[in-house]
Amino acid sequence: MNLPFFIAGWSFVDGVRELPEPSPGPLAVGCWYHFQRDAQDTELRLRLAGIPLSAICSVLAEDTRPRFELLDDGNFLLNLRGVNLNEGETPDDMLSIRILFYNGVLISTRKFPSRAISDIRSELAEGLGPRDLAEVLVAIIDKLHQRIEDFVEPAETLIAEQEDEHSTEESELMPLNKRLIKLRRFLKPQRFALEDMLETLPALLLDKRLALANARDTAARINESIDFYLEHIALVGQYQARWHSEKVNRNTYLLSILSGVFLPISFLTGLFGINIAGMPGIDNPLAFAVFSISLVGLVAIEVILLKRWRFI
């Protein structure tokens, strides 16, 4: 399927206005363009726009971790990740947003639709949202983090609900643990990418140091929350495993006690049940009653001894 190259564009020169699809060639300064990364002519169109091949390769790479790379003359590349909230997709299979600032033009690319980008486009269409390219970049970061927080936050409630559950057969902790580990795989380098951007701080973002610091702190808080949830899940899992082990040991112990109690009885009933001549009490009508009472007495003596020896 041949996907369209151009998704959306906005100019922030002399106000905010939506742009039509640009013609092949240089892109307008002061504008934000959002492109489909896996469209057939994306690479060609970016080359015609004067983007260096090295930057194009980074923007169109199939699989990459979050990172920040400062290019020459204040240009930079920022790769970010967000939860995949598209229908039929798994949120922890995080989608990638590639952002390139080159010679006054902000370019973002996607492979799958991002709710964060959609929110910004909706706000711009309503006359709200960012007023310049720096605010667009900060808004993308904040919206991505907001969606991640909304996805991670319910984990605390789920863990609390499972904490008092003893059965591990229907536990939701293992799937949750896997989701959080997959999120952490990308969110830790995302925090480092934002730290690198703050340290170098390109000219475009000189006035956004505080906003970027808040975004970095948000990334750090999300990572800390995920680490806490993973440790909590591990503790709950250990508790459930210990409870299950104790239950098995207790049942095994009770079975051993019962076996010990009935072993002498089984021996006596087997001995007196043999069908040969000479067994005592064969001709005595009270023999069975006496034998039964003796067995009850034997059980009582065994119980007394087990209690005295603190087996039960």
PDB file of C-alpha atoms in Angstrom:
ATOM      1  CA  MET A   1       0.000   0.000   0.000  1.00  0.00           C
ATOM      2  CA  ASN A   2       1.403   3.380  -1.042  1.00  0.00           C
ATOM      3  CA  LEU A   3       0.912   5.640   1.992  1.00  0.00           C
ATOM      4  CA  PRO A   4       0.708   9.433   1.545  1.00  0.00           C
ATOM      5  CA  PHE A   5       3.955  11.225   2.308  1.00  0.00           C
ATOM      6  CA  PHE A   6       2.415  14.384   3.773  1.00  0.00           C
ATOM      7  CA  ILE A   7       0.245  14.206   6.899  1.00  0.00           C
ATOM      8  CA  ALA A   8       0.017  17.782   8.184  1.00  0.00           C
ATOM      9  CA  GLY A   9       1.855  21.077   8.194  1.00  0.00           C
ATOM     10  CA  TRP A  10       1.613  24.334  10.107  1.00  0.00           C
ATOM     11  CA  SER A  11       3.285  27.699   9.647  1.00  0.00           C
ATOM     12  CA  PHE A  12       4.208  29.792  12.694  1.00  0.00           C
ATOM     13  CA  VAL A  13       5.342  32.853  10.714  1.00  0.00           C
ATOM     14  CA  ASP A  14       3.014  35.849  11.177  1.00  0.00           C
ATOM     15  CA  GLY A  15       0.505  33.803  13.152  1.00  0.00           C
ATOM     16  CA  VAL A  16      -0.473  30.154  13.013  1.00  0.00           C
ATOM     17  CA  ARG A  17      -1.986  28.650   9.871  1.00  0.00           C
ATOM     18  CA  GLU A  18      -2.318  25.197   8.395  1.00  0.00           C
ATOM     19  CA  LEU A  19      -0.289  24.406   5.284  1.00  0.00           C
ATOM     20  CA  PRO A  20      -1.126  22.400   2.177  1.00  0.00           C
ATOM     21  CA  GLU A  21       1.206  19.663   1.008  1.00  0.00           C
ATOM     22  CA  PRO A  22       4.529  21.222   0.057  1.00  0.00           C
ATOM     23  CA  SER A  23       5.826  20.888  -3.464  1.00  0.00           C
ATOM     24  CA  PRO A  24       9.092  18.977  -3.991  1.00  0.00           C
ATOM     25  CA  GLY A  25      11.991  21.184  -3.006  1.00  0.00           C
ATOM     26  CA  PRO A  26      13.062  23.308  -0.004  1.00  0.00           C
ATOM     27  CA  LEU A  27      10.637  23.540   2.915  1.00  0.00           C
ATOM     28  CA  ALA A  28       9.430  26.862   4.288  1.00  0.00           C
ATOM     29  CA  VAL A  29      11.323  28.254   7.285  1.00  0.00           C
ATOM     30  CA  GLY A  30       9.359  28.611  10.503  1.00  0.00           C
ATOM     31  CA  CYS A  31       7.061  25.690   9.671  1.00  0.00           C
ATOM     32  CA  TRP A  32       6.347  22.295  11.205  1.00  0.00           C
ATOM     33  CA  TYR A  33       5.850  19.379   8.827  1.00  0.00           C
ATOM     34  CA  HIS A  34       4.595  15.960   9.867  1.00  0.00           C
ATOM     35  CA  PHE A  35       5.439  13.160   7.395  1.00  0.00           C
ATOM     36  CA  GLN A  36       4.740   9.444   7.014  1.00  0.00           C
ATOM     37  CA  ARG A  37       8.070   7.724   7.631  1.00  0.00           C
ATOM     38  CA  ASP A  38       7.416   4.576   5.591  1.00  0.00           C
ATOM     39  CA  ALA A  39       5.811   6.262   2.578  1.00  0.00           C
ATOM     40  CA  GLN A  40       7.345   5.338  -0.756  1.00  0.00           C
ATOM     41  CA  ASP A  41       8.681   8.805  -1.650  1.00  0.00           C
ATOM     42  CA  THR A  42       9.631  10.087   1.816  1.00  0.00           C
ATOM     43  CA  GLU A  43      13.380   9.721   1.326  1.00  0.00           C
ATOM     44  CA  LEU A  44      13.287  11.377  -2.089  1.00  0.00           C
ATOM     45  CA  ARG A  45      11.204  14.312  -0.858  1.00  0.00           C
ATOM     46  CA  LEU A  46      13.534  14.898   2.086  1.00  0.00           C
ATOM     47  CA  ARG A  47      16.542  14.856  -0.246  1.00  0.00           C
ATOM     48  CA  LEU A  48      14.862  17.367  -2.532  1.00  0.00           C
ATOM     49  CA  ALA A  49      14.251  19.534   0.551  1.00  0.00           C
ATOM     50  CA  GLY A  50      18.013  19.728   1.084  1.00  0.00           C
ATOM     51  CA  ILE A  51      18.183  17.483   4.150  1.00  0.00           C
ATOM     52  CA  PRO A  52      21.604  15.748   4.511  1.00  0.00           C
ATOM     53  CA  LEU A  53      21.598  12.019   3.829  1.00  0.00           C
ATOM     54  CA  SER A  54      22.935  11.214   7.322  1.00  0.00           C
ATOM     55  CA  ALA A  55      19.994  13.034   8.936  1.00  0.00           C
ATOM     56  CA  ILE A  56      17.537  11.358   6.539  1.00  0.00           C
ATOM     57  CA  CYS A  57      18.892   7.919   7.482  1.00  0.00           C
ATOM     58  CA  SER A  58      18.437   8.713  11.182  1.00  0.00           C
ATOM     59  CA  VAL A  59      14.895   9.964  10.648  1.00  0.00           C
ATOM     60  CA  LEU A  60      13.869   6.969   8.547  1.00  0.00           C
ATOM     61  CA  ALA A  61      15.728   4.203  10.436  1.00  0.00           C
ATOM     62  CA  GLU A  62      13.432   1.218  10.997  1.00  0.00           C
ATOM     63  CA  ASP A  63      14.244   0.648  14.657  1.00  0.00           C
ATOM     64  CA  THR A  64      16.010   3.073  16.940  1.00  0.00           C
ATOM     65  CA  ARG A  65      16.132   3.903  20.629  1.00  0.00           C
ATOM     66  CA  PRO A  66      15.337   7.362  21.999  1.00  0.00           C
ATOM     67  CA  ARG A  67      18.331   9.654  21.589  1.00  0.00           C
ATOM     68  CA  PHE A  68      19.366  13.250  20.998  1.00  0.00           C
ATOM     69  CA  GLU A  69      21.992  14.235  18.457  1.00  0.00           C
ATOM     70  CA  LEU A  70      23.218  17.786  17.966  1.00  0.00           C
ATOM     71  CA  LEU A  71      24.036  18.562  14.336  1.00  0.00           C
ATOM     72  CA  ASP A  72      25.844  21.593  12.961  1.00  0.00           C
ATOM     73  CA  ASP A  73      24.575  25.196  13.139  1.00  0.00           C
ATOM     74  CA  GLY A  74      22.037  24.550  15.887  1.00  0.00           C
ATOM     75  CA  ASN A  75      20.291  21.755  14.023  1.00  0.00           C
ATOM     76  CA  PHE A  76      19.423  18.590  15.939  1.00  0.00           C
ATOM     77  CA  LEU A  77      17.737  15.209  15.846  1.00  0.00           C
ATOM     78  CA  LEU A  78      15.512  13.868  18.632  1.00  0.00           C
ATOM     79  CA  ASN A  79      14.011  10.366  18.680  1.00  0.00           C
ATOM     80  CA  LEU A  80      11.179   9.763  21.153  1.00  0.00           C
ATOM     81  CA  ARG A  81       8.841   6.917  22.074  1.00  0.00           C
ATOM     82  CA  GLY A  82       5.197   6.880  23.111  1.00  0.00           C
ATOM     83  CA  VAL A  83       2.578   4.264  23.938  1.00  0.00           C
ATOM     84  CA  ASN A  84       0.784   2.800  20.930  1.00  0.00           C
ATOM     85  CA  LEU A  85      -2.927   3.469  21.521  1.00  0.00           C
ATOM     86  CA  ASN A  86      -4.068   2.551  18.022  1.00  0.00           C
ATOM     87  CA  GLU A  87      -6.893   0.008  17.719  1.00  0.00           C
ATOM     88  CA  GLY A  88      -5.665  -3.567  17.717  1.00  0.00           C
ATOM     89  CA  GLU A  89      -2.175  -2.607  18.895  1.00  0.00           C
ATOM     90  CA  THR A  90      -0.452  -3.303  22.198  1.00  0.00           C
ATOM     91  CA  PRO A  91       0.352  -0.043  24.051  1.00  0.00           C
ATOM     92  CA  ASP A  92       3.697  -1.297  25.364  1.00  0.00           C
ATOM     93  CA  ASP A  93       4.843  -1.894  21.752  1.00  0.00           C
ATOM     94  CA  MET A  94       5.868   1.732  21.766  1.00  0.00           C
ATOM     95  CA  LEU A  95       5.609   3.808  18.614  1.00  0.00           C
ATOM     96  CA  SER A  96       8.449   6.083  17.526  1.00  0.00           C
ATOM     97  CA  ILE A  97       8.339   9.803  16.761  1.00  0.00           C
ATOM     98  CA  ARG A  98      11.415  11.160  14.973  1.00  0.00           C
ATOM     99  CA  ILE A  99      11.958  14.939  15.171  1.00  0.00           C
ATOM    100  CA  LEU A 100      14.472  16.824  13.033  1.00  0.00           C
ATOM    101  CA  PHE A 101      15.141  20.550  13.247  1.00  0.00           C
ATOM    102  CA  TYR A 102      17.084  21.705  10.200  1.00  0.00           C
ATOM    103  CA  ASN A 103      17.699  25.294   9.047  1.00  0.00           C
ATOM    104  CA  GLY A 104      14.594  26.712  10.685  1.00  0.00           C
ATOM    105  CA  VAL A 105      12.253  23.854   9.727  1.00  0.00           C
ATOM    106  CA  LEU A 106      10.812  21.361  12.207  1.00  0.00           C
ATOM    107  CA  ILE A 107      10.141  17.922  10.714  1.00  0.00           C
ATOM    108  CA  SER A 108       8.492  15.031  12.534  1.00  0.00           C
ATOM    109  CA  THR A 109       7.926  11.571  11.104  1.00  0.00           C
ATOM    110  CA  ARG A 110       5.808   8.627  12.177  1.00  0.00           C
ATOM    111  CA  LYS A 111       5.039   5.065  11.147  1.00  0.00           C
ATOM    112  CA  PHE A 112       1.876   4.670  13.234  1.00  0.00           C
ATOM    113  CA  PRO A 113      -0.552   7.452  14.207  1.00  0.00           C
ATOM    114  CA  SER A 114       0.213   9.088  17.537  1.00  0.00           C
ATOM    115  CA  ARG A 115      -2.509  10.396  19.841  1.00  0.00           C
ATOM    116  CA  ALA A 116      -0.049  12.996  21.118  1.00  0.00           C
ATOM    117  CA  ILE A 117       0.440  14.473  17.640  1.00  0.00           C
ATOM    118  CA  SER A 118      -3.306  14.246  16.970  1.00  0.00           C
ATOM    119  CA  ASP A 119      -4.027  16.239  20.140  1.00  0.00           C
ATOM    120  CA  ILE A 120      -1.631  19.004  19.083  1.00  0.00           C
ATOM    121  CA  ARG A 121      -3.127  19.154  15.588  1.00  0.00           C
ATOM    122  CA  SER A 122      -6.629  19.397  17.066  1.00  0.00           C
ATOM    123  CA  GLU A 123      -5.584  22.213  19.379  1.00  0.00           C
ATOM    124  CA  LEU A 124      -3.970  24.109  16.500  1.00  0.00           C
ATOM    125  CA  ALA A 125      -7.108  23.686  14.402  1.00  0.00           C
ATOM    126  CA  GLU A 126      -9.109  25.255  17.241  1.00  0.00           C
ATOM    127  CA  GLY A 127      -6.737  28.210  17.518  1.00  0.00           C
ATOM    128  CA  LEU A 128      -5.098  26.867  20.652  1.00  0.00           C
ATOM    129  CA  GLY A 129      -1.850  25.032  21.323  1.00  0.00           C
ATOM    130  CA  PRO A 130       1.732  25.983  20.431  1.00  0.00           C
ATOM    131  CA  ARG A 131       2.609  29.415  19.021  1.00  0.00           C
ATOM    132  CA  ASP A 132       6.079  28.642  17.646  1.00  0.00           C
ATOM    133  CA  LEU A 133       8.338  25.720  16.731  1.00  0.00           C
ATOM    134  CA  ALA A 134       9.920  25.492  20.186  1.00  0.00           C
ATOM    135  CA  GLU A 135       6.489  25.173  21.776  1.00  0.00           C
ATOM    136  CA  VAL A 136       5.571  22.480  19.240  1.00  0.00           C
ATOM    137  CA  LEU A 137       8.578  20.398  20.296  1.00  0.00           C
ATOM    138  CA  VAL A 138       7.846  20.846  24.003  1.00  0.00           C
ATOM    139  CA  ALA A 139       4.179  19.998  23.413  1.00  0.00           C
ATOM    140  CA  ILE A 140       5.085  16.765  21.596  1.00  0.00           C
ATOM    141  CA  ILE A 141       7.296  15.687  24.508  1.00  0.00           C
ATOM    142  CA  ASP A 142       4.692  16.600  27.123  1.00  0.00           C
ATOM    143  CA  LYS A 143       1.834  14.897  25.269  1.00  0.00           C
ATOM    144  CA  LEU A 144       3.847  11.708  24.818  1.00  0.00           C
ATOM    145  CA  HIS A 145       4.680  11.649  28.528  1.00  0.00           C
ATOM    146  CA  GLN A 146       1.066  12.369  29.475  1.00  0.00           C
ATOM    147  CA  ARG A 147      -0.141   9.340  27.497  1.00  0.00           C
ATOM    148  CA  ILE A 148       2.571   7.178  29.058  1.00  0.00           C
ATOM    149  CA  GLU A 149       1.583   8.302  32.569  1.00  0.00           C
ATOM    150  CA  ASP A 150      -2.079   7.584  31.852  1.00  0.00           C
ATOM    151  CA  PHE A 151      -1.107   4.067  30.773  1.00  0.00           C
ATOM    152  CA  VAL A 152       1.239   3.370  33.700  1.00  0.00           C
ATOM    153  CA  GLU A 153      -0.812   4.887  36.540  1.00  0.00           C
ATOM    154  CA  PRO A 154      -3.473   2.103  36.813  1.00  0.00           C
ATOM    155  CA  ALA A 155      -0.682  -0.390  37.552  1.00  0.00           C
ATOM    156  CA  GLU A 156      -0.632   0.698  41.201  1.00  0.00           C
ATOM    157  CA  THR A 157      -4.322  -0.139  41.675  1.00  0.00           C
ATOM    158  CA  LEU A 158      -3.963  -3.471  39.889  1.00  0.00           C
ATOM    159  CA  ILE A 159      -1.005  -4.487  42.055  1.00  0.00           C
ATOM    160  CA  ALA A 160      -2.898  -3.502  45.211  1.00  0.00           C
ATOM    161  CA  GLU A 161      -5.868  -5.642  44.129  1.00  0.00           C
ATOM    162  CA  GLN A 162      -3.631  -8.644  43.495  1.00  0.00           C
ATOM    163  CA  GLU A 163      -1.654  -8.214  46.717  1.00  0.00           C
ATOM    164  CA  ASP A 164      -4.141 -10.148  48.847  1.00  0.00           C
ATOM    165  CA  GLU A 165      -4.762 -12.824  46.232  1.00  0.00           C
ATOM    166  CA  HIS A 166      -3.104 -16.137  47.083  1.00  0.00           C
ATOM    167  CA  SER A 167      -3.725 -17.934  43.800  1.00  0.00           C
ATOM    168  CA  THR A 168      -1.237 -17.305  40.998  1.00  0.00           C
ATOM    169  CA  GLU A 169      -3.220 -19.149  38.314  1.00  0.00           C
ATOM    170  CA  GLU A 170      -5.356 -16.136  37.327  1.00  0.00           C
ATOM    171  CA  SER A 171      -2.939 -13.443  38.483  1.00  0.00           C
ATOM    172  CA  GLU A 172      -2.570 -10.403  36.238  1.00  0.00           C
ATOM    173  CA  LEU A 173       0.806  -9.515  37.695  1.00  0.00           C
ATOM    174  CA  MET A 174       2.901 -11.485  35.213  1.00  0.00           C
ATOM    175  CA  PRO A 175       1.407  -9.777  32.096  1.00  0.00           C
ATOM    176  CA  LEU A 176       1.719  -6.422  33.874  1.00  0.00           C
ATOM    177  CA  ASN A 177       5.331  -7.164  34.751  1.00  0.00           C
ATOM    178  CA  LYS A 178       6.114  -7.891  31.088  1.00  0.00           C
ATOM    179  CA  ARG A 179       4.415  -4.672  29.941  1.00  0.00           C
ATOM    180  CA  LEU A 180       6.349  -2.553  32.412  1.00  0.00           C
ATOM    181  CA  ILE A 181       9.666  -4.143  31.451  1.00  0.00           C
ATOM    182  CA  LYS A 182       8.984  -3.387  27.772  1.00  0.00           C
ATOM    183  CA  LEU A 183       8.161   0.221  28.659  1.00  0.00           C
ATOM    184  CA  ARG A 184      11.313   0.624  30.733  1.00  0.00           C
ATOM    185  CA  ARG A 185      13.395  -0.579  27.790  1.00  0.00           C
ATOM    186  CA  PHE A 186      12.661   2.684  25.951  1.00  0.00           C
ATOM    187  CA  LEU A 187      11.834   5.123  28.743  1.00  0.00           C
ATOM    188  CA  LYS A 188      15.243   4.998  30.408  1.00  0.00           C
ATOM    189  CA  PRO A 189      17.090   6.091  27.235  1.00  0.00           C
ATOM    190  CA  GLN A 190      14.340   8.665  26.646  1.00  0.00           C
ATOM    191  CA  ARG A 191      15.226  10.286  29.948  1.00  0.00           C
ATOM    192  CA  PHE A 192      18.906  10.318  28.954  1.00  0.00           C
ATOM    193  CA  ALA A 193      18.015  11.845  25.564  1.00  0.00           C
ATOM    194  CA  LEU A 194      16.221  14.722  27.282  1.00  0.00           C
ATOM    195  CA  GLU A 195      19.168  15.195  29.630  1.00  0.00           C
ATOM    196  CA  ASP A 196      21.529  15.377  26.637  1.00  0.00           C
ATOM    197  CA  MET A 197      19.275  17.950  24.984  1.00  0.00           C
ATOM    198  CA  LEU A 198      19.250  20.054  28.150  1.00  0.00           C
ATOM    199  CA  GLU A 199      23.034  19.943  28.427  1.00  0.00           C
ATOM    200  CA  THR A 200      23.635  21.104  24.855  1.00  0.00           C
ATOM    201  CA  LEU A 201      20.398  23.163  24.497  1.00  0.00           C
ATOM    202  CA  PRO A 202      20.151  24.152  20.815  1.00  0.00           C
ATOM    203  CA  ALA A 203      19.456  27.777  19.941  1.00  0.00           C
ATOM    204  CA  LEU A 204      15.805  27.012  19.133  1.00  0.00           C
ATOM    205  CA  LEU A 205      15.203  25.945  22.743  1.00  0.00           C
ATOM    206  CA  LEU A 206      17.150  28.561  24.689  1.00  0.00           C
ATOM    207  CA  ASP A 207      13.922  29.984  26.149  1.00  0.00           C
ATOM    208  CA  LYS A 208      12.508  26.545  26.931  1.00  0.00           C
ATOM    209  CA  ARG A 209      15.075  25.355  29.464  1.00  0.00           C
ATOM    210  CA  LEU A 210      12.546  25.234  32.325  1.00  0.00           C
ATOM    211  CA  ALA A 211       9.909  23.411  30.231  1.00  0.00           C
ATOM    212  CA  LEU A 212      12.479  20.872  29.072  1.00  0.00           C
ATOM    213  CA  ALA A 213      13.715  20.409  32.638  1.00  0.00           C
ATOM    214  CA  ASN A 214      10.139  19.653  33.684  1.00  0.00           C
ATOM    215  CA  ALA A 215       9.839  17.161  30.807  1.00  0.00           C
ATOM    216  CA  ARG A 216      13.066  15.490  31.905  1.00  0.00           C
ATOM    217  CA  ASP A 217      11.813  15.308  35.493  1.00  0.00           C
ATOM    218  CA  THR A 218       8.561  13.780  34.246  1.00  0.00           C
ATOM    219  CA  ALA A 219      10.528  11.129  32.363  1.00  0.00           C
ATOM    220  CA  ALA A 220      12.559  10.445  35.507  1.00  0.00           C
ATOM    221  CA  ARG A 221       9.380  10.170  37.597  1.00  0.00           C
ATOM    222  CA  ILE A 222       7.821   7.723  35.143  1.00  0.00           C
ATOM    223  CA  ASN A 223      10.958   5.585  35.252  1.00  0.00           C
ATOM    224  CA  GLU A 224      10.999   5.656  39.054  1.00  0.00           C
ATOM    225  CA  SER A 225       7.320   4.667  39.153  1.00  0.00           C
ATOM    226  CA  ILE A 226       7.947   1.746  36.809  1.00  0.00           C
ATOM    227  CA  ASP A 227      10.919   0.593  38.907  1.00  0.00           C
ATOM    228  CA  PHE A 228       8.759   0.794  42.046  1.00  0.00           C
ATOM    229  CA  TYR A 229       5.930  -1.166  40.435  1.00  0.00           C
ATOM    230  CA  LEU A 230       8.349  -3.863  39.250  1.00  0.00           C
ATOM    231  CA  GLU A 231       9.801  -4.207  42.761  1.00  0.00           C
ATOM    232  CA  HIS A 232       6.289  -4.322  44.238  1.00  0.00           C
ATOM    233  CA  ILE A 233       5.260  -7.031  41.776  1.00  0.00           C
ATOM    234  CA  ALA A 234       8.363  -9.043  42.715  1.00  0.00           C
ATOM    235  CA  LEU A 235       7.488  -8.787  46.430  1.00  0.00           C
ATOM    236  CA  VAL A 236       3.869  -9.799  45.830  1.00  0.00           C
ATOM    237  CA  GLY A 237       5.061 -12.722  43.722  1.00  0.00           C
ATOM    238  CA  GLN A 238       7.408 -13.855  46.490  1.00  0.00           C
ATOM    239  CA  TYR A 239       4.580 -13.608  49.020  1.00  0.00           C
ATOM    240  CA  GLN A 240       2.236 -15.641  46.828  1.00  0.00           C
ATOM    241  CA  ALA A 241       4.921 -18.269  46.194  1.00  0.00           C
ATOM    242  CA  ARG A 242       5.716 -18.524  49.934  1.00  0.00           C
ATOM    243  CA  TRP A 243       2.018 -18.796  50.827  1.00  0.00           C
ATOM    244  CA  HIS A 244       1.562 -21.544  48.254  1.00  0.00           C
ATOM    245  CA  SER A 245       4.645 -23.399  49.494  1.00  0.00           C
ATOM    246  CA  GLU A 246       3.481 -23.165  53.110  1.00  0.00           C
ATOM    247  CA  LYS A 247       0.050 -24.454  52.116  1.00  0.00           C
ATOM    248  CA  VAL A 248       1.579 -27.453  50.343  1.00  0.00           C
ATOM    249  CA  ASN A 249       3.890 -28.158  53.292  1.00  0.00           C
ATOM    250  CA  ARG A 250       1.003 -27.903  55.755  1.00  0.00           C
ATOM    251  CA  ASN A 251      -1.160 -30.282  53.751  1.00  0.00           C
ATOM    252  CA  THR A 252       1.724 -32.708  53.367  1.00  0.00           C
ATOM    253  CA  TYR A 253       2.344 -32.558  57.117  1.00  0.00           C
ATOM    254  CA  LEU A 254      -1.309 -33.277  57.903  1.00  0.00           C
ATOM    255  CA  LEU A 255      -1.302 -36.223  55.512  1.00  0.00           C
ATOM    256  CA  SER A 256       1.809 -37.555  57.236  1.00  0.00           C
ATOM    257  CA  ILE A 257       0.124 -37.279  60.649  1.00  0.00           C
ATOM    258  CA  LEU A 258      -2.976 -39.069  59.408  1.00  0.00           C
ATOM    259  CA  SER A 259      -0.841 -41.788  57.853  1.00  0.00           C
ATOM    260  CA  GLY A 260       1.000 -42.227  61.156  1.00  0.00           C
ATOM    261  CA  VAL A 261      -2.263 -42.467  63.077  1.00  0.00           C
ATOM    262  CA  PHE A 262      -3.846 -45.059  60.802  1.00  0.00           C
ATOM    263  CA  LEU A 263      -0.747 -47.146  60.178  1.00  0.00           C
ATOM    264  CA  PRO A 264      -1.095 -49.246  63.397  1.00  0.00           C
ATOM    265  CA  ILE A 265      -4.834 -49.573  62.752  1.00  0.00           C
ATOM    266  CA  SER A 266      -4.206 -50.793  59.219  1.00  0.00           C
ATOM    267  CA  PHE A 267      -1.688 -53.276  60.537  1.00  0.00           C
ATOM    268  CA  LEU A 268      -4.076 -54.671  63.179  1.00  0.00           C
ATOM    269  CA  THR A 269      -7.074 -54.849  60.852  1.00  0.00           C
ATOM    270  CA  GLY A 270      -4.927 -56.632  58.304  1.00  0.00           C
ATOM    271  CA  LEU A 271      -3.587 -59.027  60.909  1.00  0.00           C
ATOM    272  CA  PHE A 272      -6.985 -59.917  62.374  1.00  0.00           C
ATOM    273  CA  GLY A 273      -8.633 -60.055  58.978  1.00  0.00           C
ATOM    274  CA  ILE A 274      -6.692 -63.064  57.725  1.00  0.00           C
ATOM    275  CA  ASN A 275      -8.952 -66.022  57.030  1.00  0.00           C
ATOM    276  CA  ILE A 276      -7.098 -68.876  58.780  1.00  0.00           C
ATOM    277  CA  ALA A 277      -7.915 -71.062  61.771  1.00  0.00           C
ATOM    278  CA  GLY A 278      -6.605 -70.233  65.210  1.00  0.00           C
ATOM    279  CA  MET A 279      -7.355 -66.477  65.224  1.00  0.00           C
ATOM    280  CA  PRO A 280      -8.393 -65.321  68.732  1.00  0.00           C
ATOM    281  CA  GLY A 281     -12.034 -64.388  69.226  1.00  0.00           C
ATOM    282  CA  ILE A 282     -13.405 -66.322  66.287  1.00  0.00           C
ATOM    283  CA  ASP A 283     -15.958 -68.105  68.456  1.00  0.00           C
ATOM    284  CA  ASN A 284     -16.615 -65.147  70.801  1.00  0.00           C
ATOM    285  CA  PRO A 285     -19.601 -62.953  69.788  1.00  0.00           C
ATOM    286  CA  LEU A 286     -18.098 -59.958  71.668  1.00  0.00           C
ATOM    287  CA  ALA A 287     -14.724 -60.170  69.919  1.00  0.00           C
ATOM    288  CA  PHE A 288     -15.563 -57.621  67.175  1.00  0.00           C
ATOM    289  CA  ALA A 289     -16.861 -55.059  69.685  1.00  0.00           C
ATOM    290  CA  VAL A 290     -13.793 -55.502  71.893  1.00  0.00           C
ATOM    291  CA  PHE A 291     -11.520 -55.171  68.875  1.00  0.00           C
ATOM    292  CA  SER A 292     -13.268 -51.997  67.658  1.00  0.00           C
ATOM    293  CA  ILE A 293     -13.082 -50.406  71.122  1.00  0.00           C
ATOM    294  CA  SER A 294      -9.390 -51.296  71.256  1.00  0.00           C
ATOM    295  CA  LEU A 295      -8.804 -49.545  67.938  1.00  0.00           C
ATOM    296  CA  VAL A 296     -10.574 -46.398  69.187  1.00  0.00           C
ATOM    297  CA  GLY A 297      -8.466 -46.497  72.332  1.00  0.00           C
ATOM    298  CA  LEU A 298      -5.339 -46.907  70.250  1.00  0.00           C
ATOM    299  CA  VAL A 299      -6.234 -43.838  68.191  1.00  0.00           C
ATOM    300  CA  ALA A 300      -6.883 -41.843  71.382  1.00  0.00           C
ATOM    301  CA  ILE A 301      -3.488 -42.836  72.801  1.00  0.00           C
ATOM    302  CA  GLU A 302      -1.781 -41.861  69.526  1.00  0.00           C
ATOM    303  CA  VAL A 303      -3.472 -38.439  69.530  1.00  0.00           C
ATOM    304  CA  ILE A 304      -2.448 -37.839  73.161  1.00  0.00           C
ATOM    305  CA  LEU A 305       1.157 -38.784  72.376  1.00  0.00           C
ATOM    306  CA  LEU A 306       1.237 -36.602  69.228  1.00  0.00           C
ATOM    307  CA  LYS A 307      -0.044 -33.617  71.202  1.00  0.00           C
ATOM    308  CA  ARG A 308       2.465 -34.208  73.993  1.00  0.00           C
ATOM    309  CA  TRP A 309       5.280 -34.411  71.463  1.00  0.00           C
ATOM    310  CA  ARG A 310       3.813 -31.300  69.730  1.00  0.00           C
ATOM    311  CA  PHE A 311       3.298 -32.890  66.357  1.00  0.00           C
ATOM    312  CA  ILE A 312      -0.258 -31.544  66.341  1.00  0.00           C
TER     313      ILE A 312
END
